[in-house]
Tab-separated table of C-alpha atoms in Angstrom:
chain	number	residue	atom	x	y	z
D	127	UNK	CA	71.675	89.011	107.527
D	128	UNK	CA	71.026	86.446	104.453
D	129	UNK	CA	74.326	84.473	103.762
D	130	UNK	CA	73.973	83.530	99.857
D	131	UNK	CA	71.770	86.495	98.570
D	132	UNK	CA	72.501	87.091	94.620
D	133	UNK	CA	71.694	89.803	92.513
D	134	UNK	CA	72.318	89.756	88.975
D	135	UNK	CA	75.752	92.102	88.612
D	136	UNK	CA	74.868	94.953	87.037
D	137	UNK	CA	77.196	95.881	83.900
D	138	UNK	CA	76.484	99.436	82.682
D	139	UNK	CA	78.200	99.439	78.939
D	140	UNK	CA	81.174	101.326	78.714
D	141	UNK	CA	80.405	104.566	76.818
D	142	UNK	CA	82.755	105.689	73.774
D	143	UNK	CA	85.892	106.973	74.362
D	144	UNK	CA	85.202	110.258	76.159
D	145	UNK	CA	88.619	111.720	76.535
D	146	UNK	CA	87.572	113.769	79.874
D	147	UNK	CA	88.736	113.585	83.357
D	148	UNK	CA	86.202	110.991	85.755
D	149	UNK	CA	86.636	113.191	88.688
D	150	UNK	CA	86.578	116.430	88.326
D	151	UNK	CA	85.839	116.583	84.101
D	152	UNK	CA	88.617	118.212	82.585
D	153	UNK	CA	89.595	117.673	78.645
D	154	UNK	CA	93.232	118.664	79.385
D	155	UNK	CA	94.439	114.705	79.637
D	156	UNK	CA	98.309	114.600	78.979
D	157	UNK	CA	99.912	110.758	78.083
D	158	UNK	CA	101.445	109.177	80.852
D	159	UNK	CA	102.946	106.015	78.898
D	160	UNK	CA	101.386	103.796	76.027
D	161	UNK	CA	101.715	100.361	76.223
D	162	UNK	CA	99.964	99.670	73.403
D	163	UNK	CA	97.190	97.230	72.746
D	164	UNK	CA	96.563	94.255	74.409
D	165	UNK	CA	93.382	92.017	75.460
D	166	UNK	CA	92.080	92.341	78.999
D	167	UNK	CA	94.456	90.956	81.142
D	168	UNK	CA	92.488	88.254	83.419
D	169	UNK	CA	90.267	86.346	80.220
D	170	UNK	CA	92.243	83.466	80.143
D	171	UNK	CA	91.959	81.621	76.964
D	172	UNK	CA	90.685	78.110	76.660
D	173	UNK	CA	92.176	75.204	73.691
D	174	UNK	CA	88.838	76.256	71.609
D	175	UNK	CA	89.273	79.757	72.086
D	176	UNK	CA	93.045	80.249	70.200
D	177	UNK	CA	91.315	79.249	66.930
D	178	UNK	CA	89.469	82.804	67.277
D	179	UNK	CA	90.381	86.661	67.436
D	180	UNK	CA	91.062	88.244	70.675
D	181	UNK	CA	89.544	91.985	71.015
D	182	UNK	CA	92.049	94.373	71.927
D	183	UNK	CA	92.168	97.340	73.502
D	184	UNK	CA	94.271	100.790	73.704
D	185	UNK	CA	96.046	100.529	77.247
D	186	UNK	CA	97.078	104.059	77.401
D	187	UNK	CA	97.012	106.262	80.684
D	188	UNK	CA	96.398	110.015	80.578
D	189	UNK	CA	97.146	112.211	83.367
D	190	UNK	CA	94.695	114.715	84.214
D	191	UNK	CA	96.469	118.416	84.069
D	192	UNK	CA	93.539	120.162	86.402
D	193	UNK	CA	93.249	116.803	89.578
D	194	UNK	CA	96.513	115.332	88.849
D	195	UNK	CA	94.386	111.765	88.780
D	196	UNK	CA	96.140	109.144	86.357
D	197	UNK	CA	93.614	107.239	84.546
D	198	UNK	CA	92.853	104.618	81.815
D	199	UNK	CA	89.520	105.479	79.457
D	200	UNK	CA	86.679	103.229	80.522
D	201	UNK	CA	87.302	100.839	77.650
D	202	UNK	CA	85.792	97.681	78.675
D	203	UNK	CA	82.788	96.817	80.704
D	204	UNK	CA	83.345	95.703	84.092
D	205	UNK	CA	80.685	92.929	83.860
D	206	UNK	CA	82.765	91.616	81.200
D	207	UNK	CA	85.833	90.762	83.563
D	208	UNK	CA	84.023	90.392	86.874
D	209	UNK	CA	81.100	88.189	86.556
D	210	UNK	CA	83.228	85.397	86.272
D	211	UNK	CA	86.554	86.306	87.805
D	212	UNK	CA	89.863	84.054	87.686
D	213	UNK	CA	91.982	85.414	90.741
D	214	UNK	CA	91.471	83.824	93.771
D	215	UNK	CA	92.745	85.918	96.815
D	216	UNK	CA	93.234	82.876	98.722
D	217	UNK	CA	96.245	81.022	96.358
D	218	UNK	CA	98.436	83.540	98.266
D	219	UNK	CA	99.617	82.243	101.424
D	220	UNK	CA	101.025	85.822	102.219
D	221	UNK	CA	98.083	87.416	100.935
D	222	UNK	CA	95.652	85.580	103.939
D	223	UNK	CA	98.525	86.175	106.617
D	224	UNK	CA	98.279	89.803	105.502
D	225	UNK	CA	94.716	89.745	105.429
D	226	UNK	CA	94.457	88.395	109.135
D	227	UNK	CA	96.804	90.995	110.609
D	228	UNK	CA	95.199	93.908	108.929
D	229	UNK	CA	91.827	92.281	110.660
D	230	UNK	CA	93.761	92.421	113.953
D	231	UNK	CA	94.721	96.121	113.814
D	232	UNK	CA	91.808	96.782	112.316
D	233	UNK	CA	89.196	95.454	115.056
D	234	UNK	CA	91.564	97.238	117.618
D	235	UNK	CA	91.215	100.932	116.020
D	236	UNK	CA	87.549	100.332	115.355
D	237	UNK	CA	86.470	99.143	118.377
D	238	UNK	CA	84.202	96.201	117.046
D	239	UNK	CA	83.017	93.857	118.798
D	240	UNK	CA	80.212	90.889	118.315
D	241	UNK	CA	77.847	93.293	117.707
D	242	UNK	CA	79.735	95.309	115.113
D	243	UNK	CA	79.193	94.964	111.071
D	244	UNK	CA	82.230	94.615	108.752
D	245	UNK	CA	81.480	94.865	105.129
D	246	UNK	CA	84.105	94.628	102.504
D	247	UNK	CA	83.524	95.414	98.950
D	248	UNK	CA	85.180	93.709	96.227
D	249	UNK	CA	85.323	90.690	98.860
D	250	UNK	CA	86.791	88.222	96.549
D	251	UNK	CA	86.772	84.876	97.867
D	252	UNK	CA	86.167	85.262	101.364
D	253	UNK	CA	90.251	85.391	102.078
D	254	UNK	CA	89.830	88.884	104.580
D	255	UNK	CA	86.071	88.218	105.939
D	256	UNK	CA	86.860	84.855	106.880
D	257	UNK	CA	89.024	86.489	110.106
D	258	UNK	CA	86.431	88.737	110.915
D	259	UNK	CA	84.008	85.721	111.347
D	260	UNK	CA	86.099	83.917	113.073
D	261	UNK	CA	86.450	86.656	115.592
D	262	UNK	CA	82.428	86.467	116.246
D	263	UNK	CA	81.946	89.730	114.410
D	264	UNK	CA	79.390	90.337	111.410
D	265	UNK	CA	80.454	90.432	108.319
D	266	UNK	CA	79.374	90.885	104.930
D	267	UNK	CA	81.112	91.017	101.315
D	268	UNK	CA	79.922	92.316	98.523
D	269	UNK	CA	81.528	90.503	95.500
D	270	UNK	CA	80.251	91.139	92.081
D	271	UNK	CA	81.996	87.957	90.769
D	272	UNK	CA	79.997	84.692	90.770
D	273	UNK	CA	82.136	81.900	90.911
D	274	UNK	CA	84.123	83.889	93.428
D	275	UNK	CA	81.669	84.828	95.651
D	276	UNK	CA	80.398	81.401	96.173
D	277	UNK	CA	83.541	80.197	97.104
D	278	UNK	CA	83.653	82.893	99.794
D	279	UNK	CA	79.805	81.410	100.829
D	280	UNK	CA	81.631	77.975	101.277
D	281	UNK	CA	84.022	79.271	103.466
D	282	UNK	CA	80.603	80.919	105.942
D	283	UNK	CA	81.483	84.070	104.478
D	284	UNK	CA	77.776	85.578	103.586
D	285	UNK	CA	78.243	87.221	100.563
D	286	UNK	CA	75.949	89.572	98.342
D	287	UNK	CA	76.620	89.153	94.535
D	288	UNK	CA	76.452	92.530	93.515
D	289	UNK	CA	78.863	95.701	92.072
D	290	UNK	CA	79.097	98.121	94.782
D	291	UNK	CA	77.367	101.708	93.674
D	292	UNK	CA	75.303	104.276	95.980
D	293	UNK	CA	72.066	102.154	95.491
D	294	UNK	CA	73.809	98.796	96.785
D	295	UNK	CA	75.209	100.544	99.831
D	296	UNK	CA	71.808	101.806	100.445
D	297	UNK	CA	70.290	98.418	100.429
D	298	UNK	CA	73.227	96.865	102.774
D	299	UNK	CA	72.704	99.680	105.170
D	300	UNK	CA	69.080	98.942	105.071
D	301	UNK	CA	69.392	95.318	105.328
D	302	UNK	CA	72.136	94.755	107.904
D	303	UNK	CA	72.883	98.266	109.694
D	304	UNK	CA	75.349	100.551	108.904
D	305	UNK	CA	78.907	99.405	109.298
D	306	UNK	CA	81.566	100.133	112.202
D	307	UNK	CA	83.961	99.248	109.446
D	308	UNK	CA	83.974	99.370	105.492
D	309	UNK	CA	86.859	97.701	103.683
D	310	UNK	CA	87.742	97.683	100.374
D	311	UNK	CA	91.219	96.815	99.593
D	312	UNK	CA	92.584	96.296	95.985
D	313	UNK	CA	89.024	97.502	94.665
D	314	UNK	CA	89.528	101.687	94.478
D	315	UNK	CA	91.442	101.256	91.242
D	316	UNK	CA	89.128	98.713	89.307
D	317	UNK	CA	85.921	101.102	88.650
D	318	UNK	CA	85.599	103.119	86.561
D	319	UNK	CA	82.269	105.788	88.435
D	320	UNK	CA	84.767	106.603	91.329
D	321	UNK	CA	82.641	108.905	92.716
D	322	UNK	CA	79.506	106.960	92.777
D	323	UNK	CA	81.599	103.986	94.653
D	324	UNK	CA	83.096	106.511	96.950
D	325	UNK	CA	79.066	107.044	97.498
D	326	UNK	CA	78.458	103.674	98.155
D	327	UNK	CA	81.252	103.403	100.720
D	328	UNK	CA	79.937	106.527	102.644
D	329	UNK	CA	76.429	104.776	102.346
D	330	UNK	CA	77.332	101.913	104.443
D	331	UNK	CA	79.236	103.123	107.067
D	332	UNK	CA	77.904	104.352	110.487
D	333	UNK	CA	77.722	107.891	110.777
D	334	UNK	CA	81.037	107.450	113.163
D	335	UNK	CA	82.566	104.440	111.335
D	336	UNK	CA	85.774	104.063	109.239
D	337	UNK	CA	86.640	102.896	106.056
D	338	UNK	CA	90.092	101.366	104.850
D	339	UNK	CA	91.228	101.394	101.401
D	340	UNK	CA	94.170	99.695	100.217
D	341	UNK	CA	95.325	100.624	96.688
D	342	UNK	CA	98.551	100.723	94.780
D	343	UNK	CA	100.832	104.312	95.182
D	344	UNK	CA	101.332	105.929	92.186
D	345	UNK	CA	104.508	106.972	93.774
D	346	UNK	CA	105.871	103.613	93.942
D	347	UNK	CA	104.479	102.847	90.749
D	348	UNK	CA	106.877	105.504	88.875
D	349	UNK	CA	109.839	104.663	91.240
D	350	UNK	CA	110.051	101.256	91.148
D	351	UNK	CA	108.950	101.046	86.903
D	352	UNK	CA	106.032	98.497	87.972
D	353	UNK	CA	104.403	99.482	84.683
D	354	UNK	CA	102.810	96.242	84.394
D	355	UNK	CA	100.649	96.776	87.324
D	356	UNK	CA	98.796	99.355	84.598
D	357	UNK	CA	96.140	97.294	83.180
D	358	UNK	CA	92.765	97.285	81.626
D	359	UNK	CA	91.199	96.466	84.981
D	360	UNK	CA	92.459	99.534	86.649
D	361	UNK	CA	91.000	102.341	85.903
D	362	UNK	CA	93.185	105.264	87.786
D	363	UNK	CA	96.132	105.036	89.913
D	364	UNK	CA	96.328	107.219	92.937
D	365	UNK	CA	98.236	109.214	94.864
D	366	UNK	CA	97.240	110.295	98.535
D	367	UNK	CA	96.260	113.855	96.884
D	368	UNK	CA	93.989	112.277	94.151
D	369	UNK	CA	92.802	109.847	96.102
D	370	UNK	CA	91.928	112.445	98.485
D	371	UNK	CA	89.667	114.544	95.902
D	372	UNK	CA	88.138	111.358	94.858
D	373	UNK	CA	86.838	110.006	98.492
D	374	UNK	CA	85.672	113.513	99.385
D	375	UNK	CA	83.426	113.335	96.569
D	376	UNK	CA	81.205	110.699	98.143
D	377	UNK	CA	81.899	112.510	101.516
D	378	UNK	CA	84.664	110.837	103.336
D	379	UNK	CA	87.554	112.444	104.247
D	380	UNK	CA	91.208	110.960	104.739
D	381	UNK	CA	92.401	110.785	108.380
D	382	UNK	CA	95.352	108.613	108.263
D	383	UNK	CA	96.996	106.633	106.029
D	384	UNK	CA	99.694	103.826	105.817
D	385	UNK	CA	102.601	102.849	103.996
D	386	UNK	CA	102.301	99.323	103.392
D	387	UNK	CA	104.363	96.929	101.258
D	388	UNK	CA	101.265	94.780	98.981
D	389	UNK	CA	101.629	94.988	94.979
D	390	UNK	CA	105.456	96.635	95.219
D	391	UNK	CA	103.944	99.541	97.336
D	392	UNK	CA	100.360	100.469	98.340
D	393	UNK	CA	98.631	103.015	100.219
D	394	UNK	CA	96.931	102.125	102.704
D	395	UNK	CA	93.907	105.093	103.429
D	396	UNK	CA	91.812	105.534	106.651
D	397	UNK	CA	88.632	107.177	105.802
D	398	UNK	CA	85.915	108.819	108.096
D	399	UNK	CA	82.382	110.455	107.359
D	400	UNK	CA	83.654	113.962	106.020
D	401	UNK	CA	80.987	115.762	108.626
D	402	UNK	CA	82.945	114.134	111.225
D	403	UNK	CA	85.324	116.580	110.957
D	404	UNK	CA	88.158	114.539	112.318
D	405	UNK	CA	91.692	115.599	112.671
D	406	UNK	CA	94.050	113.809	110.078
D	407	UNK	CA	97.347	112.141	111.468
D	408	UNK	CA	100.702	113.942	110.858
D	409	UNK	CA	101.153	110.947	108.556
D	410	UNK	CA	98.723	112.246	105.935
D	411	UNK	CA	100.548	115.457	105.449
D	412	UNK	CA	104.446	113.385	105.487
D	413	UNK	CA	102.841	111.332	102.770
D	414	UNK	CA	101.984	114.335	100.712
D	415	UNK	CA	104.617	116.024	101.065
D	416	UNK	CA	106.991	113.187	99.732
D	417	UNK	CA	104.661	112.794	96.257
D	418	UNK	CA	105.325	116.800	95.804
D	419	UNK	CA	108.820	115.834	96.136
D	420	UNK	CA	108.885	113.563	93.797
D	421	UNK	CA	107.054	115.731	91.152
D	422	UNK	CA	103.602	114.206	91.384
D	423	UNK	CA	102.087	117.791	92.505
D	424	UNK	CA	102.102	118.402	89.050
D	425	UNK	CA	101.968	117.267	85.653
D	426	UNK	CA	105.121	118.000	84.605
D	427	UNK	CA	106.623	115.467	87.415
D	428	UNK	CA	104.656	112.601	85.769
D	429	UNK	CA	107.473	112.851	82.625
D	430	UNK	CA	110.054	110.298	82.154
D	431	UNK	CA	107.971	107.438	83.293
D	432	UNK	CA	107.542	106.272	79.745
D	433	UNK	CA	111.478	106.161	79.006
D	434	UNK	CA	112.177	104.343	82.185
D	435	UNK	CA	109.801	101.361	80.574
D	436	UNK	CA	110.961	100.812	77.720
D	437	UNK	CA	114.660	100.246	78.863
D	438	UNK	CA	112.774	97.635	81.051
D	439	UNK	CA	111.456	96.118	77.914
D	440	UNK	CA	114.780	96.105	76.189
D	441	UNK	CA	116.573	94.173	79.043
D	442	UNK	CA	114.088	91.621	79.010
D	443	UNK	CA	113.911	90.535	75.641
D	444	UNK	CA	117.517	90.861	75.696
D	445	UNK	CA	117.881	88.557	78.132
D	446	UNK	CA	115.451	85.785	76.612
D	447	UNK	CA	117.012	86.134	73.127
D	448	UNK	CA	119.986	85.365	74.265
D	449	UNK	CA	119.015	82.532	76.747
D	450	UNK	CA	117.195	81.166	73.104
D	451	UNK	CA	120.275	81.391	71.162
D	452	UNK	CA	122.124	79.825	74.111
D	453	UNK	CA	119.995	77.068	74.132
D	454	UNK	CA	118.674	77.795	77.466
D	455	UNK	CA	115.166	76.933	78.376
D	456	UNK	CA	113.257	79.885	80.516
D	457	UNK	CA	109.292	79.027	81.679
D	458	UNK	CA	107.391	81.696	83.438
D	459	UNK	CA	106.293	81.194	87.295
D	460	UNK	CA	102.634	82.518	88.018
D	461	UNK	CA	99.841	83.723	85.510
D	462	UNK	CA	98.756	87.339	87.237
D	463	UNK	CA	97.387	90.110	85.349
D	464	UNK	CA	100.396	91.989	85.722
D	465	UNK	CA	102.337	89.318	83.992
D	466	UNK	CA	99.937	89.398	80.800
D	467	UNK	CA	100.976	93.627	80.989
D	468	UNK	CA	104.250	92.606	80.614
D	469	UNK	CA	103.881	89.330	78.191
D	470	UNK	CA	102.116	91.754	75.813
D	471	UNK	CA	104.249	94.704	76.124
D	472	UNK	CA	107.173	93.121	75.256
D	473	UNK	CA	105.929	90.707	72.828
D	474	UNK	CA	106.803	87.473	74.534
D	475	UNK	CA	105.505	84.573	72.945
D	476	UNK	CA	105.745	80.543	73.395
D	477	UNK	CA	109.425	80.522	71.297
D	478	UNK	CA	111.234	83.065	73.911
D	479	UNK	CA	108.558	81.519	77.235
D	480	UNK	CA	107.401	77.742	76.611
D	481	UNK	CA	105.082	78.207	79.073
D	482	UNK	CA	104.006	79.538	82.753
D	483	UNK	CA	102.691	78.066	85.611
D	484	UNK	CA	100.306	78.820	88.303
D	485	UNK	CA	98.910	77.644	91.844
D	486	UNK	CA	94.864	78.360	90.765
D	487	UNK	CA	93.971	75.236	89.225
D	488	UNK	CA	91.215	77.343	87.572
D	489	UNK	CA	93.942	78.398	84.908
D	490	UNK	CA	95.462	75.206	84.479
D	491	UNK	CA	95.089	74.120	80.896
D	492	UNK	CA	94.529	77.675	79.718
D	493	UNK	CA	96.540	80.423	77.876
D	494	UNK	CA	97.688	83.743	78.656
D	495	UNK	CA	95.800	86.416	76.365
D	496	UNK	CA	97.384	87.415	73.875
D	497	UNK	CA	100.539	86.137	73.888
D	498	UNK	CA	98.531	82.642	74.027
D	499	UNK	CA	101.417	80.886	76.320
D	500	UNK	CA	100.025	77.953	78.160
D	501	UNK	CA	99.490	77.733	81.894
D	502	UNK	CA	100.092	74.450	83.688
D	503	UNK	CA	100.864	73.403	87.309
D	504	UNK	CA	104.113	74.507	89.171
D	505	UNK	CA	104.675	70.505	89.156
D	506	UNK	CA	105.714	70.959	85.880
D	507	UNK	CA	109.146	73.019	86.053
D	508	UNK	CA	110.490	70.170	88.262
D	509	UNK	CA	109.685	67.902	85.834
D	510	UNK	CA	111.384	69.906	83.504
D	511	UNK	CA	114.075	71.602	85.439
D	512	UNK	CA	114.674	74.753	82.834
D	513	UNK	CA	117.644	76.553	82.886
D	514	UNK	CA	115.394	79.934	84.680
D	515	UNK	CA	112.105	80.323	85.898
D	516	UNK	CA	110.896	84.119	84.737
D	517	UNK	CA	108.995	85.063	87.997
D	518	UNK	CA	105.757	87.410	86.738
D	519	UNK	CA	104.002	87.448	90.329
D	520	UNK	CA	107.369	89.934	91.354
D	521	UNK	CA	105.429	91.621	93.983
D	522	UNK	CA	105.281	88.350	95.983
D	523	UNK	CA	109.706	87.840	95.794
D	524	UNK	CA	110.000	86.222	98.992
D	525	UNK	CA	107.075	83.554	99.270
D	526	UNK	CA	107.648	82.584	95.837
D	527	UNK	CA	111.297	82.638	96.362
D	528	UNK	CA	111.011	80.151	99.106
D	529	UNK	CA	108.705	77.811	97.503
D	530	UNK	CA	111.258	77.481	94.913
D	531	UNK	CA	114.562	77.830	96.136
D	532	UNK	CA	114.100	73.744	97.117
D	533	UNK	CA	113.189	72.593	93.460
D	534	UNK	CA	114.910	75.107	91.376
D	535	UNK	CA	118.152	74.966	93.378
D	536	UNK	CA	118.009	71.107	93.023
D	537	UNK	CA	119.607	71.626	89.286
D	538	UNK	CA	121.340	74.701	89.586
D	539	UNK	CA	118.279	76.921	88.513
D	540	UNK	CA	118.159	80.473	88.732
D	541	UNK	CA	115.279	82.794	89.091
D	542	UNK	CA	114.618	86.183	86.817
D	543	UNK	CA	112.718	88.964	88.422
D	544	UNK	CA	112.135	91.879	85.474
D	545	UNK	CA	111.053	94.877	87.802
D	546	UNK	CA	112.370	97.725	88.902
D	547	UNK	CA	115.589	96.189	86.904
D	548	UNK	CA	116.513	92.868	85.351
D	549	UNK	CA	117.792	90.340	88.285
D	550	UNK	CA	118.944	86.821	87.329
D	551	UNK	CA	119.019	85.377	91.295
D	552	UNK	CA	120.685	81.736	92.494
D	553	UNK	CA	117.544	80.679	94.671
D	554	UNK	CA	120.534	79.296	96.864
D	555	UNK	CA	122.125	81.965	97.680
D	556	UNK	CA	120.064	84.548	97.135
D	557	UNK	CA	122.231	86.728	94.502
């Protein structure tokens, strides 16, 4: 297996605004909510770059009325975002832990063993592979970001620099074997040829392997408001049913699936070779049967969303406004791309946030897009001790809770979490 090949990514232009369905090619595409316009979410802006325009793009989701799939028109080329990529996976303590323990269940219903491949697509920087190697198993990722990948490399990760499609899994299989175990977590939503990288997961696994997906529920989405998890860098949002229709089209077919806490509420899918012909668990149908319940069986039940999100934006800038005409200082905590959903949405700029900060020193010195609010260190808010630290990573409450509670707390801080509903929390106490 070579540790540090690199291919050039490949970065198909995105074609005009074809208002059709990606899966199964239906016109009938209803609005789900429109949040407007705003810039991709992860191109941070350097000091040079605020002297310049920022390209902006629709960020409107349709749901299909024939496959149910929710979906974002391919609007900007993945090459754009990904061949130099600014999230880390590894800045997240809890994200590593929860890495290693999904390795740990993993191996065990695989079976692996030193002689067994894992392959993960969308492999970031190593933060998942690095607990299969450690275990003595082979592993692979394939990560079509540069500067992430060879972080991963560092770490004795071997990593191919390449977007996964049916030709690249062809070439892995080729190269290395085909794969007890195919992974590709956080990854499902981000492209925009489903199909053909629901092809290129079938291509690398072993005729009798599995393949885990981990992607955010639509069903959570809509229940808990996260609208700001709907950015230009996902391209659909699934349910099990959808997500269903769209594995089976590269020929794997869900056998289980898990409800599992990541990014306010994920999914997280076990996948087999569909000529396998395996039973699915009694979990697959419970799952189902609670997004029919919950209206997602049809397109009617995806109503109301849009509503629900803009009282979500009123509270907030509520809440800031009057902090400003208070006199009360609020800074932002974390620079994710679902914070730059919400930044833009509501219109926050530097007056209402004087700035955010973030763990990834790769952002430090930078601005959000957009809203152009600087990003320094988290050093800074205890230098500063503001009045309330708006919290934009929300998904990860309790380890950023903790890290905080000691140097917020120290001046009578609070912390403000703005999804599902406006919270203003005493670190201290908790409430």
């Amino acid at each position: 297996m070579t540790s540090s090949t690199t291919e050039r990514p490949a970065t198909a232009q995105a074609p005009d605004v074809a208002l059709s369905c990606r899966l199964c090619g239906s016109t009938d595409l209803r609005s789900f909510v429109d949040l407007g316009a705003t810039p991709p979410c992860e191109l941070f802006l350097t000091a040079e770059a605020l002297e310049r325009a920022e390209a902006t793009f629709p960020l409107h989701p349709r749901v299909c009325a024939n496959c149910l799939l929710v979906q974002l028109p391919p609007l900007i080329d993945p090459g754009e975002t990904f061949t130099e990529y600014a999230y880390f996976s590894s800045f997240s303590s809890s994200w590593v832990e929860h890495a290693r323990r999904f390795v740990d269940a993993a191996v065990e219903r695989a079976g692996l063993g030193p002689d067994s491949l894992v392959v993960e697509a969308a492999s970031n920087d190593g933060y998942l592979l690095q607990h299969v190697v450690a275990r003595g198993i082979r592993a692979l990722g394939v990560e079509p970001s540069v500067n992430v990948g060879e972080a991963a490399r560092e770490k004795g990760v071997p990593t191919l620099t390449a977007f996964l499609s049916p030709e690249t899994g062809a070439r892995v299989r080729a190269g290395n074997g085909p794969a007890g175990l195919v992974v590709a977590n956080n990854v499902f939503a981000h492209i925009p040829d489903v199909v053909g990288f629901a092809r290129g997961l079938r291509a690398m696994v072993a005729d009798d392997g599995w393949v885990s997906i981990e992607v955010q529920h639509l069903l959570t989405l809509v229940q808990l408001r996260q609208f700001d998890t709907i950015y230009h860098e996902h391209f659909q949002y699934y349910t099990v049913a959808t997500a269903q229709k769209a594995l089976a089209a590269g020929g794997l077919a869900v056998v289980d699936v898990e409800l599992v806490p990541t990014h306010g509420g994920s999914i997280r899918l076990w996948a087999r070779p569909s000529e396998l012909g395996a039973e699915p668990a009694p979990a697959v149908a419970e799952v189902l049967a609670a997004e029919a319940a919950a209206g997602l069986d049809s397109v009617e039940g995806h109503a109301g969303f849009a509503r629900d999100v803009s009282r979500i934006r009123n509270d907030l800038m509520r809440f800031l406004i009057d902090a400003a005409d208070a006199g009360r200082t609020v800074v932002g905590y974390g620079a994710p791309g679902k914070g730059n959903t919400l930044l833009n949405y509501c219109g926050i700029r530097p007056d209402l946030l004087g700035y955010t900060v973030d763990r990834n020193p790769y952002k430090h010195g930078r601005y959000t897009p957009g809203t152009r609010i600087p990003i320094h260190s988290p050093e800074r808010i205890e230098a500063d001790r503001p009045d309330y630290v708006l919290v934009l990573p929300w998904n990860l409450r309790e380890e950023i809770t903790a890290q905080l509670a000691p140097v917020v707390g120290a001046w009578g801080g609070k912390l403000v979490f703005p999804i599902p509903v406006l919270e203003v929390v005493d670190p201290g106490t908790g409430s």
